[in-house]
Coordinates of C-alpha atoms in Angstrom, one line a residue:
Chain Y
X28 CA -28.8 -23.2 11.8
X29 CA -31.6 -23.0 9.4
X30 CA -31.8 -24.6 6.0
X31 CA -32.1 -21.3 4.1
X32 CA -29.0 -19.9 5.8
X33 CA -27.1 -23.0 4.6
X34 CA -28.6 -22.5 1.1
X35 CA -27.4 -18.9 1.2
X36 CA -23.9 -20.0 2.3
X37 CA -23.8 -22.7 -0.4
X38 CA -24.6 -20.2 -3.0
X39 CA -21.7 -18.1 -1.8
X40 CA -19.7 -21.2 -2.0
X41 CA -20.8 -21.7 -5.6
X42 CA -19.6 -18.2 -6.4
X43 CA -16.3 -19.0 -4.9
X44 CA -16.2 -22.2 -6.8
X45 CA -16.7 -20.4 -10.0
X46 CA -13.9 -18.0 -9.2
X47 CA -11.6 -21.0 -8.3
X48 CA -12.6 -22.7 -11.5
X49 CA -11.8 -19.6 -13.5
X50 CA -8.4 -19.2 -11.8
X51 CA -7.5 -22.9 -12.5
X52 CA -8.7 -22.8 -16.1
X53 CA -5.9 -24.0 -18.3
X54 CA -4.1 -26.1 -15.6
X55 CA -4.6 -29.8 -15.3
X56 CA -6.9 -29.5 -12.2
X57 CA -5.9 -32.5 -10.1
X58 CA -2.1 -32.0 -10.4
X59 CA -2.6 -28.3 -9.7
X60 CA -4.5 -29.1 -6.5
X61 CA -1.6 -31.2 -5.1
X62 CA 1.0 -28.7 -6.1
X63 CA -0.5 -25.6 -4.4
X64 CA -1.4 -24.7 -0.9
X65 CA -3.4 -21.7 0.2
X66 CA -2.1 -20.2 3.4
X67 CA -4.3 -17.4 5.0
X68 CA -2.5 -15.1 7.2
X69 CA -2.9 -11.7 8.8
X70 CA -1.3 -9.5 6.0
X71 CA 1.0 -6.6 6.4
X72 CA 4.6 -6.9 7.8
X73 CA 3.7 -10.4 9.2
X74 CA 2.8 -11.8 5.7
X75 CA 5.9 -10.1 4.1
X76 CA 8.1 -11.9 6.7
X77 CA 6.3 -15.1 6.5
X78 CA 6.8 -15.1 2.7
X79 CA 10.5 -14.7 3.1
X80 CA 11.2 -17.2 5.9
X81 CA 8.3 -19.7 5.5
X82 CA 6.8 -19.7 2.0
X83 CA 9.7 -19.3 -0.3
X84 CA 12.0 -22.0 1.5
X85 CA 9.0 -24.3 1.7
X86 CA 8.3 -24.0 -1.9
X87 CA 11.9 -24.6 -2.8
X88 CA 12.0 -27.8 -0.7
X89 CA 8.7 -29.3 -1.5
X90 CA 7.8 -27.9 -4.9
X91 CA 4.4 -27.0 -3.5
X92 CA 3.4 -23.5 -4.5
X93 CA 2.0 -21.3 -1.8
X94 CA -0.9 -19.0 -2.6
X95 CA -1.2 -16.2 -0.1
X96 CA -4.6 -15.1 1.2
X97 CA -5.1 -12.2 3.7
X98 CA -6.3 -11.3 6.1
X99 CA -7.7 -14.0 8.4
X100 CA -11.5 -13.4 8.6
X101 CA -13.7 -15.6 10.7
X102 CA -17.1 -15.0 9.0
X103 CA -15.4 -15.9 5.8
X104 CA -13.9 -19.0 7.2
X105 CA -17.2 -20.0 8.6
X106 CA -19.0 -19.3 5.3
X107 CA -16.4 -21.4 3.5
X108 CA -16.7 -24.4 5.9
X109 CA -20.6 -24.2 6.0
X110 CA -20.8 -24.1 2.2
X111 CA -18.4 -27.0 1.9
X112 CA -16.2 -24.9 -0.4
X113 CA -13.1 -24.2 1.5
X114 CA -10.4 -22.2 -0.3
X115 CA -7.9 -22.1 2.5
X116 CA -5.7 -24.9 3.5
X117 CA -3.9 -23.4 6.4
X118 CA -5.1 -20.5 8.5
X119 CA -3.2 -18.3 11.0
X120 CA -5.8 -18.2 13.8
X121 CA -5.9 -16.0 16.9
X122 CA -6.2 -17.2 20.4
X123 CA -9.5 -15.8 21.2
X124 CA -11.1 -17.5 18.2
X125 CA -9.7 -21.0 18.4
X126 CA -12.2 -22.4 20.9
X127 CA -15.2 -20.8 19.4
X128 CA -14.0 -22.3 16.1
X129 CA -13.8 -25.7 17.8
X130 CA -17.4 -25.2 19.1
X131 CA -18.6 -24.4 15.6
X132 CA -16.6 -27.3 14.2
X133 CA -14.6 -25.1 11.8
X134 CA -11.4 -27.0 12.0
X135 CA -10.0 -30.4 11.0
X136 CA -8.6 -32.6 13.8
X137 CA -5.0 -32.9 13.0
X138 CA -3.3 -36.3 12.7
X139 CA -0.8 -35.8 15.6
X140 CA 1.2 -38.9 14.3
X141 CA 1.9 -37.0 11.1
X142 CA 2.9 -33.9 13.1
X143 CA 6.5 -33.5 14.2
X144 CA 5.9 -31.7 17.6
X145 CA 8.4 -33.3 19.9
X146 CA 10.2 -29.9 20.2
X147 CA 7.1 -27.7 20.5
X148 CA 6.0 -26.6 23.9
X149 CA 3.2 -29.1 24.7
X150 CA 0.9 -26.3 25.9
X151 CA 0.8 -25.2 22.3
X152 CA -0.2 -28.5 20.7
X153 CA -3.9 -29.2 20.7
X154 CA -5.9 -31.4 18.5
X155 CA -6.9 -28.7 16.0
X156 CA -3.8 -26.6 15.9
X157 CA -0.3 -25.8 16.7
X158 CA 0.6 -22.6 18.4
X159 CA 3.3 -20.9 16.6
X160 CA 3.7 -17.3 17.4
X161 CA 3.4 -15.4 20.7
X162 CA 2.6 -11.7 20.6
X163 CA 1.9 -9.1 23.1
X164 CA -0.4 -6.2 23.5
X165 CA 1.7 -3.4 25.1
X166 CA 1.3 0.1 26.5
X167 CA 2.9 2.1 23.7
X168 CA 3.7 5.8 23.7
X169 CA 5.1 8.6 21.6
X170 CA 8.6 9.6 22.5
X171 CA 7.8 13.1 21.4
X172 CA 5.6 13.3 24.5
X173 CA 7.5 11.1 26.9
X174 CA 11.2 10.4 27.2
X175 CA 11.8 6.8 28.0
X176 CA 11.7 6.3 31.8
X177 CA 9.1 9.1 32.2
X178 CA 6.3 7.3 30.3
X179 CA 3.4 5.7 32.1
X180 CA 4.5 2.3 33.1
X181 CA 1.4 0.6 34.4
X182 CA -2.2 0.6 33.2
X183 CA -3.1 2.5 36.4
X184 CA -1.0 5.3 35.0
X185 CA -2.4 4.9 31.5
X186 CA -5.8 5.5 33.2
X187 CA -4.5 8.4 35.2
X188 CA -5.6 11.4 33.2
X189 CA -4.5 13.9 35.8
X190 CA -0.9 12.8 36.2
X191 CA -0.6 11.8 32.5
X192 CA -2.5 14.3 30.3
X193 CA -2.2 12.9 26.8
X194 CA -4.0 12.1 23.6
X195 CA -5.1 8.5 24.2
X196 CA -6.0 5.9 21.8
X197 CA -7.5 2.4 22.6
X198 CA -8.8 -0.6 20.6
X199 CA -12.5 -0.6 19.9
X200 CA -12.8 -4.0 21.3
X201 CA -13.4 -5.8 24.6
X202 CA -10.6 -8.3 24.5
X203 CA -7.5 -6.9 26.2
X204 CA -9.3 -3.8 27.3
X205 CA -11.3 -5.7 29.9
X206 CA -8.0 -7.1 31.4
X207 CA -6.3 -3.7 31.1
X208 CA -9.1 -2.0 33.0
X209 CA -8.9 -4.6 35.8
X210 CA -5.2 -4.3 36.0
X211 CA -5.6 -0.5 36.2
X212 CA -8.0 -1.1 39.1
X213 CA -5.2 -3.0 40.9
X214 CA -6.3 -6.5 40.2
X215 CA -3.3 -8.9 40.3
X216 CA -2.6 -11.2 37.3
X217 CA -3.9 -14.4 39.0
X218 CA -7.2 -12.8 39.9
X219 CA -8.0 -11.4 36.3
X220 CA -9.8 -14.5 35.1
X221 CA -12.7 -15.1 35.2
X222 CA -13.1 -11.5 34.2
X223 CA -15.5 -9.4 36.3
X224 CA -17.0 -7.7 33.2
X225 CA -19.2 -5.3 35.2
X226 CA -16.2 -4.0 37.2
X227 CA -14.1 -3.7 34.0
X228 CA -16.7 -1.6 32.2
X229 CA -17.1 0.6 35.3
X230 CA -13.3 1.2 35.3
X231 CA -13.3 1.8 31.5
X232 CA -16.1 4.4 31.9
X233 CA -13.6 6.5 33.9
X234 CA -11.4 6.9 30.9
X235 CA -14.0 6.8 28.1
X236 CA -14.3 10.5 27.3
X237 CA -10.5 10.9 27.5
X238 CA -9.8 8.5 24.6
X239 CA -9.6 10.4 21.4
X240 CA -9.5 7.5 19.0
X241 CA -10.9 4.0 19.2
X242 CA -9.1 2.0 16.6
X243 CA -10.3 -1.1 14.9
X244 CA -7.3 -2.1 12.7
X245 CA -3.7 -1.7 14.1
X246 CA -2.7 0.2 11.1
X247 CA -4.5 3.2 12.5
X248 CA -2.6 3.6 15.8
X249 CA 0.7 2.9 13.8
X250 CA -0.1 5.7 11.4
X251 CA -1.3 8.0 14.2
X252 CA 1.8 7.4 16.4
X253 CA 4.1 8.0 13.4
X254 CA 2.3 11.3 12.6
X255 CA 2.5 12.4 16.3
X256 CA -1.3 12.5 16.3
X257 CA -1.6 10.5 19.5
X258 CA 0.6 10.1 22.6
X259 CA -0.6 6.9 24.2
X260 CA -2.2 3.7 22.8
X261 CA -2.3 0.0 23.2
X262 CA -0.5 -1.8 20.3
X263 CA 1.0 -5.2 19.5
X264 CA 4.6 -5.5 20.4
X265 CA 5.5 -6.6 16.9
X266 CA 4.1 -3.4 15.4
X267 CA 5.5 -1.0 18.0
X268 CA 9.0 -2.5 17.9
X269 CA 9.1 -2.4 14.1
X270 CA 8.0 1.3 14.3
X271 CA 10.7 2.0 16.8
X272 CA 13.6 -0.1 15.4
X273 CA 13.0 -0.4 11.7
X274 CA 11.0 2.8 10.7
X275 CA 12.6 5.1 13.3
X276 CA 9.3 6.5 14.5
X277 CA 9.4 8.5 17.7
X278 CA 7.6 5.8 19.7
X279 CA 8.4 3.1 22.3
X280 CA 6.6 0.5 24.4
X281 CA 6.4 -0.7 28.1
X282 CA 6.6 -4.5 28.7
X283 CA 5.2 -4.2 32.2
X284 CA 1.6 -5.5 32.4
X285 CA 1.5 -6.5 28.7
X286 CA -0.8 -9.2 27.6
X287 CA 0.6 -12.4 25.9
X288 CA -1.4 -14.1 23.1
X289 CA -0.9 -17.1 20.9
X290 CA -1.6 -17.5 17.3
X291 CA -2.2 -21.0 15.8
X292 CA -1.9 -22.8 12.6
X293 CA -5.2 -24.5 11.8
X294 CA -6.6 -26.4 8.9
X295 CA -10.2 -25.5 8.0
X296 CA -12.7 -28.5 7.9
X297 CA -12.9 -29.7 4.4
X298 CA -9.6 -28.0 3.3
X299 CA -8.6 -29.4 -0.2
X300 CA -4.9 -30.0 0.5
X301 CA -4.8 -31.4 4.0
X302 CA -1.7 -33.4 3.4
X303 CA 0.1 -30.3 2.1
X304 CA -1.2 -28.4 5.1
X305 CA 0.5 -30.8 7.5
X306 CA 3.7 -30.7 5.5
X307 CA 3.6 -27.0 5.7
X308 CA 3.0 -26.9 9.5
X309 CA 5.8 -29.5 10.1
X310 CA 8.2 -27.4 8.0
X311 CA 7.5 -24.0 9.6
X312 CA 7.5 -25.3 13.1
X313 CA 11.2 -26.4 12.9
X314 CA 13.6 -24.4 15.1
X315 CA 15.3 -22.8 12.2
X316 CA 12.3 -21.2 10.4
X317 CA 10.8 -20.2 13.7
X318 CA 14.0 -18.4 14.7
X319 CA 14.3 -16.8 11.3
X320 CA 10.7 -15.5 11.9
X321 CA 11.6 -14.1 15.2
X322 CA 14.6 -12.4 13.6
X323 CA 12.2 -10.6 11.2
X324 CA 9.3 -9.8 13.5
X325 CA 9.6 -10.1 17.2
X326 CA 7.1 -13.0 17.7
X327 CA 7.9 -15.6 20.4
X328 CA 8.7 -19.1 18.9
X329 CA 7.1 -22.2 20.4
X330 CA 9.8 -24.5 19.2
X331 CA 12.1 -24.9 22.2
X332 CA 15.2 -25.1 20.2
X333 CA 14.4 -21.9 18.4
X334 CA 15.3 -19.7 21.4
X335 CA 18.8 -21.1 21.4
X336 CA 19.3 -19.8 17.8
X337 CA 18.5 -16.2 18.7
X338 CA 20.8 -13.3 19.5
X339 CA 20.3 -11.5 22.8
X340 CA 19.3 -8.3 21.0
X341 CA 16.4 -10.2 19.4
X342 CA 15.5 -12.1 22.5
X343 CA 14.9 -9.0 24.6
X344 CA 12.2 -8.0 22.2
X345 CA 10.3 -11.3 22.4
X346 CA 7.1 -11.5 24.4
X347 CA 8.2 -14.9 25.6
X348 CA 11.7 -14.1 26.7
X349 CA 11.9 -14.8 30.5
X350 CA 12.4 -11.2 31.4
X351 CA 9.4 -10.0 29.5
X352 CA 7.2 -12.9 30.2
X353 CA 7.4 -12.6 34.0
X354 CA 6.0 -9.0 33.8
X355 CA 3.1 -9.9 31.6
X356 CA -0.4 -11.4 31.9
X357 CA -1.2 -14.4 29.7
X358 CA -4.5 -14.1 27.9
X359 CA -6.9 -16.8 28.9
X360 CA -8.4 -18.3 25.6
X361 CA -10.7 -20.5 27.7
X362 CA -12.5 -17.5 29.1
X363 CA -12.9 -16.0 25.6
X364 CA -14.3 -19.3 24.2
X365 CA -17.4 -18.7 26.2
X366 CA -17.6 -14.9 26.6
X367 CA -16.1 -13.2 23.5
X368 CA -19.3 -12.5 21.6
X369 CA -21.2 -11.2 24.6
X370 CA -18.3 -9.1 25.8
X371 CA -17.8 -7.6 22.3
X372 CA -21.5 -6.8 21.9
X373 CA -21.5 -5.1 25.2
X374 CA -18.4 -3.1 24.2
X375 CA -20.0 -2.0 21.0
X376 CA -23.0 -0.7 22.9
X377 CA -20.9 0.9 25.5
X378 CA -18.7 2.7 23.0
X379 CA -21.9 4.3 21.4
X380 CA -23.5 5.4 24.6
Chain L
X30 CA -43.4 12.6 -25.9
X31 CA -44.6 9.7 -23.7
X32 CA -46.4 7.6 -26.3
X33 CA -43.4 8.0 -28.5
X34 CA -41.2 6.6 -25.8
X35 CA -43.5 3.7 -25.2
X36 CA -43.5 2.7 -28.9
X37 CA -39.7 2.8 -28.9
X38 CA -39.6 0.8 -25.7
X39 CA -41.7 -2.0 -27.4
X40 CA -39.2 -2.3 -30.3
X41 CA -36.0 -1.8 -28.4
X42 CA -36.8 -3.3 -25.1
X43 CA -34.6 -6.2 -25.6
X44 CA -31.7 -3.8 -25.3
X45 CA -32.3 -3.8 -21.7
X46 CA -31.9 -7.5 -21.3
X47 CA -28.2 -7.7 -20.6
X48 CA -28.7 -5.0 -17.9
X49 CA -31.7 -6.8 -16.5
X50 CA -29.9 -10.1 -16.4
X51 CA -27.0 -8.6 -14.6
X52 CA -29.3 -6.7 -12.2
X53 CA -31.2 -9.9 -11.4
X54 CA -28.1 -12.0 -10.9
X55 CA -25.9 -9.7 -9.1
X56 CA -28.4 -7.6 -7.2
X57 CA -31.8 -9.1 -6.8
X58 CA -30.7 -12.7 -6.0
X59 CA -28.3 -11.7 -3.2
X60 CA -30.8 -9.2 -1.9
X61 CA -33.5 -11.9 -1.6
X62 CA -30.9 -14.2 0.1
X63 CA -30.0 -11.4 2.5
X64 CA -33.6 -10.9 3.3
X65 CA -34.0 -14.6 4.0
X66 CA -30.9 -14.5 6.4
X67 CA -32.4 -11.5 8.2
X68 CA -35.6 -13.4 9.1
X69 CA -34.0 -16.8 9.8
X70 CA -30.7 -16.3 11.5
X71 CA -30.3 -17.1 14.4
X72 CA -33.9 -18.1 14.7
X73 CA -36.9 -17.7 12.3
X74 CA -39.0 -14.6 12.9
X75 CA -38.7 -10.9 13.0
X76 CA -36.5 -10.9 16.2
X77 CA -33.6 -9.1 14.5
X78 CA -35.9 -6.3 13.2
X79 CA -37.6 -5.8 16.5
X80 CA -34.2 -5.8 18.3
X81 CA -32.8 -3.4 15.7
X82 CA -35.7 -1.1 16.2
X83 CA -35.9 -1.2 20.0
X84 CA -32.3 -1.1 21.0
X85 CA -31.4 2.4 21.9
X86 CA -27.8 2.2 20.6
X87 CA -29.0 1.2 17.2
X88 CA -31.5 4.1 17.1
X89 CA -28.6 6.4 18.0
X90 CA -26.5 5.1 15.1
X91 CA -29.5 5.6 12.7
X92 CA -30.0 9.1 14.1
X93 CA -26.3 9.9 13.7
X94 CA -26.4 8.6 10.1
X95 CA -29.4 10.9 9.3
X96 CA -27.9 13.9 11.0
X97 CA -24.6 13.5 9.2
X98 CA -26.2 12.8 5.9
X99 CA -28.5 15.9 6.2
X100 CA -25.6 18.1 7.4
X101 CA -23.5 17.0 4.5
X102 CA -26.4 17.6 2.0
X103 CA -27.0 21.1 3.3
X104 CA -23.3 22.2 3.3
X105 CA -22.9 20.7 -0.1
X106 CA -25.9 22.6 -1.4
X107 CA -24.7 25.9 0.1
X108 CA -21.3 25.4 -1.4
X109 CA -22.5 23.8 -4.7
X110 CA -25.3 26.3 -5.6
X111 CA -23.1 29.3 -6.4
X112 CA -20.5 27.1 -8.1
X113 CA -23.1 25.5 -10.3
X114 CA -24.5 28.9 -11.1
X115 CA -21.2 30.2 -12.3
X116 CA -20.6 27.1 -14.3
X117 CA -24.0 27.2 -15.9
X118 CA -24.2 31.0 -16.7
X119 CA -20.7 32.2 -17.4
X120 CA -18.1 31.6 -20.0
X121 CA -14.3 32.1 -20.2
X122 CA -11.0 30.7 -19.0
X123 CA -11.7 30.9 -15.4
X124 CA -14.9 28.8 -15.8
X125 CA -12.7 26.0 -17.4
X126 CA -10.4 26.2 -14.4
X127 CA -13.4 26.0 -12.1
X128 CA -14.6 22.8 -14.0
X129 CA -11.1 21.3 -13.5
X130 CA -11.3 22.1 -9.8
X131 CA -14.7 20.4 -9.5
X132 CA -13.8 17.3 -11.6
X133 CA -10.2 16.5 -10.7
X134 CA -11.1 15.5 -7.0
X135 CA -14.0 13.6 -8.5
X136 CA -11.5 11.3 -10.3
X137 CA -9.2 10.9 -7.4
X138 CA -9.4 7.9 -5.0
X139 CA -11.8 8.2 -2.1
X140 CA -9.3 6.8 0.3
X141 CA -6.5 9.2 -0.7
X142 CA -8.8 12.2 -0.3
X143 CA -9.9 11.0 3.1
X144 CA -6.3 10.5 4.2
X145 CA -5.5 13.9 2.9
X146 CA -8.0 15.3 5.5
X147 CA -6.3 13.4 8.3
X148 CA -3.1 15.2 7.3
X149 CA -4.7 18.6 7.0
X150 CA -6.9 18.5 10.1
X151 CA -4.4 16.6 12.4
X152 CA -2.8 18.0 15.5
X153 CA 0.3 18.8 13.6
X154 CA -1.5 19.5 10.3
X155 CA -1.5 22.7 8.3
X156 CA -4.7 24.1 9.8
X157 CA -3.4 23.8 13.3
X158 CA 0.0 25.1 12.4
X159 CA -1.6 28.2 10.9
X160 CA -4.0 28.7 13.8
X161 CA -1.2 28.4 16.4
X162 CA 1.2 30.4 14.2
X163 CA -1.3 33.3 14.2
X164 CA -1.6 33.0 18.0
X165 CA -5.3 32.2 17.8
X166 CA -5.0 29.2 20.0
X167 CA -2.4 28.0 22.6
X168 CA -2.7 24.3 22.0
X169 CA -3.8 22.4 18.8
X170 CA -7.5 22.5 18.1
X171 CA -9.5 19.2 18.2
X172 CA -10.5 19.1 14.5
X173 CA -9.9 15.5 13.7
X174 CA -12.1 12.5 14.9
X175 CA -15.1 14.8 15.3
X176 CA -18.5 15.3 13.6
X177 CA -16.9 18.4 11.9
X178 CA -14.1 16.4 10.2
X179 CA -16.6 13.6 9.2
X180 CA -18.8 16.4 7.5
X181 CA -15.8 18.1 5.9
X182 CA -14.5 14.8 4.4
X183 CA -17.9 13.7 3.2
X184 CA -18.8 17.1 1.6
X185 CA -15.5 17.1 -0.2
X186 CA -16.2 13.8 -1.7
X187 CA -20.0 14.3 -2.5
X188 CA -19.8 17.9 -3.6
X189 CA -19.1 17.2 -7.3
X190 CA -22.3 15.1 -7.5
X191 CA -24.3 18.0 -6.1
X192 CA -22.6 20.5 -8.5
X193 CA -23.2 18.3 -11.5
X194 CA -26.9 17.8 -10.7
X195 CA -27.4 21.5 -10.0
X196 CA -25.6 22.4 -13.3
X197 CA -27.6 20.0 -15.3
X198 CA -30.8 21.7 -13.9
X199 CA -29.5 25.3 -14.3
X200 CA -28.4 24.6 -18.0
X201 CA -32.0 24.0 -18.9
X202 CA -33.2 27.4 -17.6
X203 CA -34.0 29.9 -20.3
X204 CA -32.1 33.0 -19.2
X205 CA -34.2 35.2 -21.4
X206 CA -36.8 34.7 -18.8
X207 CA -34.6 36.7 -16.4
X208 CA -34.1 39.4 -19.0
X209 CA -37.9 39.5 -19.5
X210 CA -38.4 39.9 -15.7
X211 CA -35.9 42.7 -15.6
X212 CA -37.6 44.4 -18.6
X213 CA -40.9 44.3 -16.7
X214 CA -39.2 46.1 -13.8
X215 CA -37.8 43.5 -11.5
X216 CA -34.4 44.2 -9.9
X217 CA -31.8 41.5 -10.9
X218 CA -31.9 40.1 -7.4
X219 CA -35.6 39.7 -7.4
X220 CA -35.6 38.2 -10.9
X221 CA -33.0 35.7 -9.7
X222 CA -35.1 34.8 -6.6
X223 CA -38.5 34.6 -8.3
X224 CA -37.5 33.1 -11.7
X225 CA -34.2 31.4 -11.5
X226 CA -34.3 29.8 -8.0
X227 CA -37.7 28.2 -8.6
X228 CA -36.7 26.8 -12.0
X229 CA -33.5 25.4 -10.5
X230 CA -35.4 23.5 -7.7
X231 CA -35.6 20.2 -9.6
X232 CA -31.8 20.2 -9.8
X233 CA -31.6 21.0 -6.1
X234 CA -33.8 18.0 -5.3
X235 CA -32.0 15.7 -7.5
X236 CA -28.6 16.9 -6.2
X237 CA -29.8 16.7 -2.6
X238 CA -31.3 13.2 -3.2
X239 CA -28.1 11.9 -4.7
X240 CA -25.9 13.3 -2.0
X241 CA -28.3 12.5 0.9
X242 CA -28.7 8.9 -0.2
X243 CA -25.0 8.3 -1.0
X244 CA -24.2 9.8 2.5
X245 CA -26.5 7.4 4.2
X246 CA -24.4 4.5 3.2
X247 CA -20.9 6.1 3.8
X248 CA -18.4 3.8 5.4
X249 CA -14.7 4.7 5.0
X250 CA -14.8 8.4 5.6
X251 CA -16.7 8.3 8.9
X252 CA -14.7 5.3 10.0
X253 CA -11.3 7.1 9.4
X254 CA -12.3 10.7 10.4
X255 CA -14.9 10.1 13.0
X256 CA -14.8 9.7 16.7
X257 CA -16.5 7.2 19.0
X258 CA -20.0 8.6 18.6
X259 CA -19.9 9.3 14.9
X260 CA -20.6 5.7 13.9
X261 CA -22.9 5.4 10.9
X262 CA -25.1 2.5 9.8
X263 CA -22.7 1.0 7.2
X264 CA -20.0 0.6 9.9
X265 CA -22.6 -1.0 12.3
X266 CA -23.5 -3.5 9.6
X267 CA -19.9 -4.4 9.0
X268 CA -19.2 -4.8 12.7
X269 CA -22.2 -7.0 13.2
X270 CA -21.1 -9.4 10.4
X271 CA -17.3 -9.3 10.5
X272 CA -16.7 -8.8 14.2
X273 CA -19.7 -10.2 16.1
X274 CA -20.6 -12.9 13.4
X275 CA -24.1 -11.7 13.6
X276 CA -25.3 -12.3 10.1
X277 CA -29.0 -12.0 10.8
X278 CA -28.6 -8.7 12.7
X279 CA -26.3 -7.3 10.0
X280 CA -28.8 -8.3 7.3
X281 CA -31.8 -6.7 9.0
X282 CA -29.9 -3.5 9.6
X283 CA -29.1 -3.4 6.0
X284 CA -32.7 -3.8 5.1
X285 CA -33.8 -1.1 7.4
X286 CA -31.3 1.2 5.7
X287 CA -32.6 0.0 2.3
X288 CA -36.3 0.8 3.2
X289 CA -35.5 4.1 4.7
X290 CA -33.6 5.0 1.6
X291 CA -36.5 3.9 -0.6
X292 CA -38.8 5.9 1.7
X293 CA -36.8 9.0 1.2
X294 CA -37.0 8.5 -2.6
X295 CA -40.8 8.0 -2.5
X296 CA -41.3 11.1 -0.5
X297 CA -39.2 13.0 -2.9
X298 CA -41.3 11.6 -5.7
X299 CA -44.6 12.7 -4.0
X300 CA -43.2 16.2 -3.5
X301 CA -41.4 16.8 -6.8
X302 CA -42.0 13.9 -9.1
X303 CA -39.5 11.5 -10.6
X304 CA -39.7 13.0 -14.1
X305 CA -38.6 16.3 -12.9
X306 CA -35.9 14.9 -10.6
X307 CA -34.5 12.5 -13.1
X308 CA -35.1 14.7 -16.1
X309 CA -33.7 17.9 -14.6
X310 CA -31.1 18.1 -17.4
X311 CA -33.3 17.0 -20.3
X312 CA -33.8 20.3 -22.0
X313 CA -30.1 21.2 -21.7

């Protein structure tokens, strides 16, 4: 990276510092820094639930006040770290970003001795983060169009515009869509990675003109499904299940061939309250808060004891429940570590052509 | 007039200082920094610009942006001209109502107005219900997520700007000239076309410029109402920075848009002249 770029980022940081200073004006600065923790999450229903089951109880137990920031935004994170003025202490980080973040040195190495991870599935403890919520991308449909059982059940059927004429909606992104295209073309789970990108785009070209809306934030398909504007879309399990069970929308989902992802708690390099960050991670990774989270929003917990605390009615909606897991593909963050940017660039060009 | 202004400028020039300081700090400084990013990230040189100008999909986005902006300007002019004419030349209660109709949307949130079109133009929206109710179509019409819906949404938001500019220009027209023309034997229509229309042209150009240039940078409306191929430059810039982490490319696209916009402005200046564009309403 060039010097001028760094200067540029530093000046952004200076602006951020001025804002922070203004916000803290009137407080004894040092005591304030110790007593607050800035947690950056994804916003929407997830943040509402996290506030209730993580932030409030944590504040009560530790006296550390949580300041919420949303949504997770990588260019912003990178600008903060590069400028040395990091506003966030803990960040809810997506799977596909974690290794590119490691490559760009955006995260603190966590002191594993200070972390209480005995009960956490060891696959989800790495040196820069702890995996805390599994979520899935699912084939979702309007029940105005399909009664349950008559819906498309595989991606091959999602791609079959003759047998399933419908108003389709897909994410304007390569991740997930490449895997979906390969599954639609009959590739079994264990042959998906490394992704044959050329083949995936060739398959996607079959359906391109039949997709009415390409969404960029999941609030779009949520709204369009609710309004009956679309019949078929890809959507996260948490969002579609909340729509179905809590908001009574005429929509449902198919677990078959879903794609499971993991989100991680990370600490940005240079975070101001690292100690508080570790305290926070330890607190929310306990079985009870994790289970409470799954009760609010159907995310899969990674603390092994959390599953035992959940009712069967909740379990059946989790991406990581045994029944659901065996029908799904697990997204490979290693592949995305190397290929995400290139794949997304190609996707953008493909969408426009 | 001009020397008078210059003398006043000398004495009261300091009044501009707060504005100039704010302008320098909040606009020029970031702009220069962005310019530096555009020629240094990821490598020094003009590679971002050459890539932006030689990649067909980027050309396509620029073409789309221009076509949409031009279409929106044209439709806004066609709808705005008669409206402004009525507002500028007539009196009475209905004119007050017309003013309210022009201004109330002007004061309403852009996002709300864009969402309103999603509701109106949707598959189950009022337009489709009427069309199907009248038996004009078997299935719902594809109105949303098309160039049509983008144009409708943007015209709706930009129309008040067009009307206000046209109005300012038309208010300055001395209507006794029309009477004089008719006195000399011109039909009302001929007097309108030969006297009123040419005199209203500065207003047309200033309205057209404001709408066209605003439309070039539109983001939310095409994002929400547009389809796959309706992407405009502002969206592309956002995508480059926030999704592809491509700061240099985003910055260079932003500069190309800025230069093009300035170019449009300069051409308008050559054709009509800044004084006439900006001073369209001065006599009013």
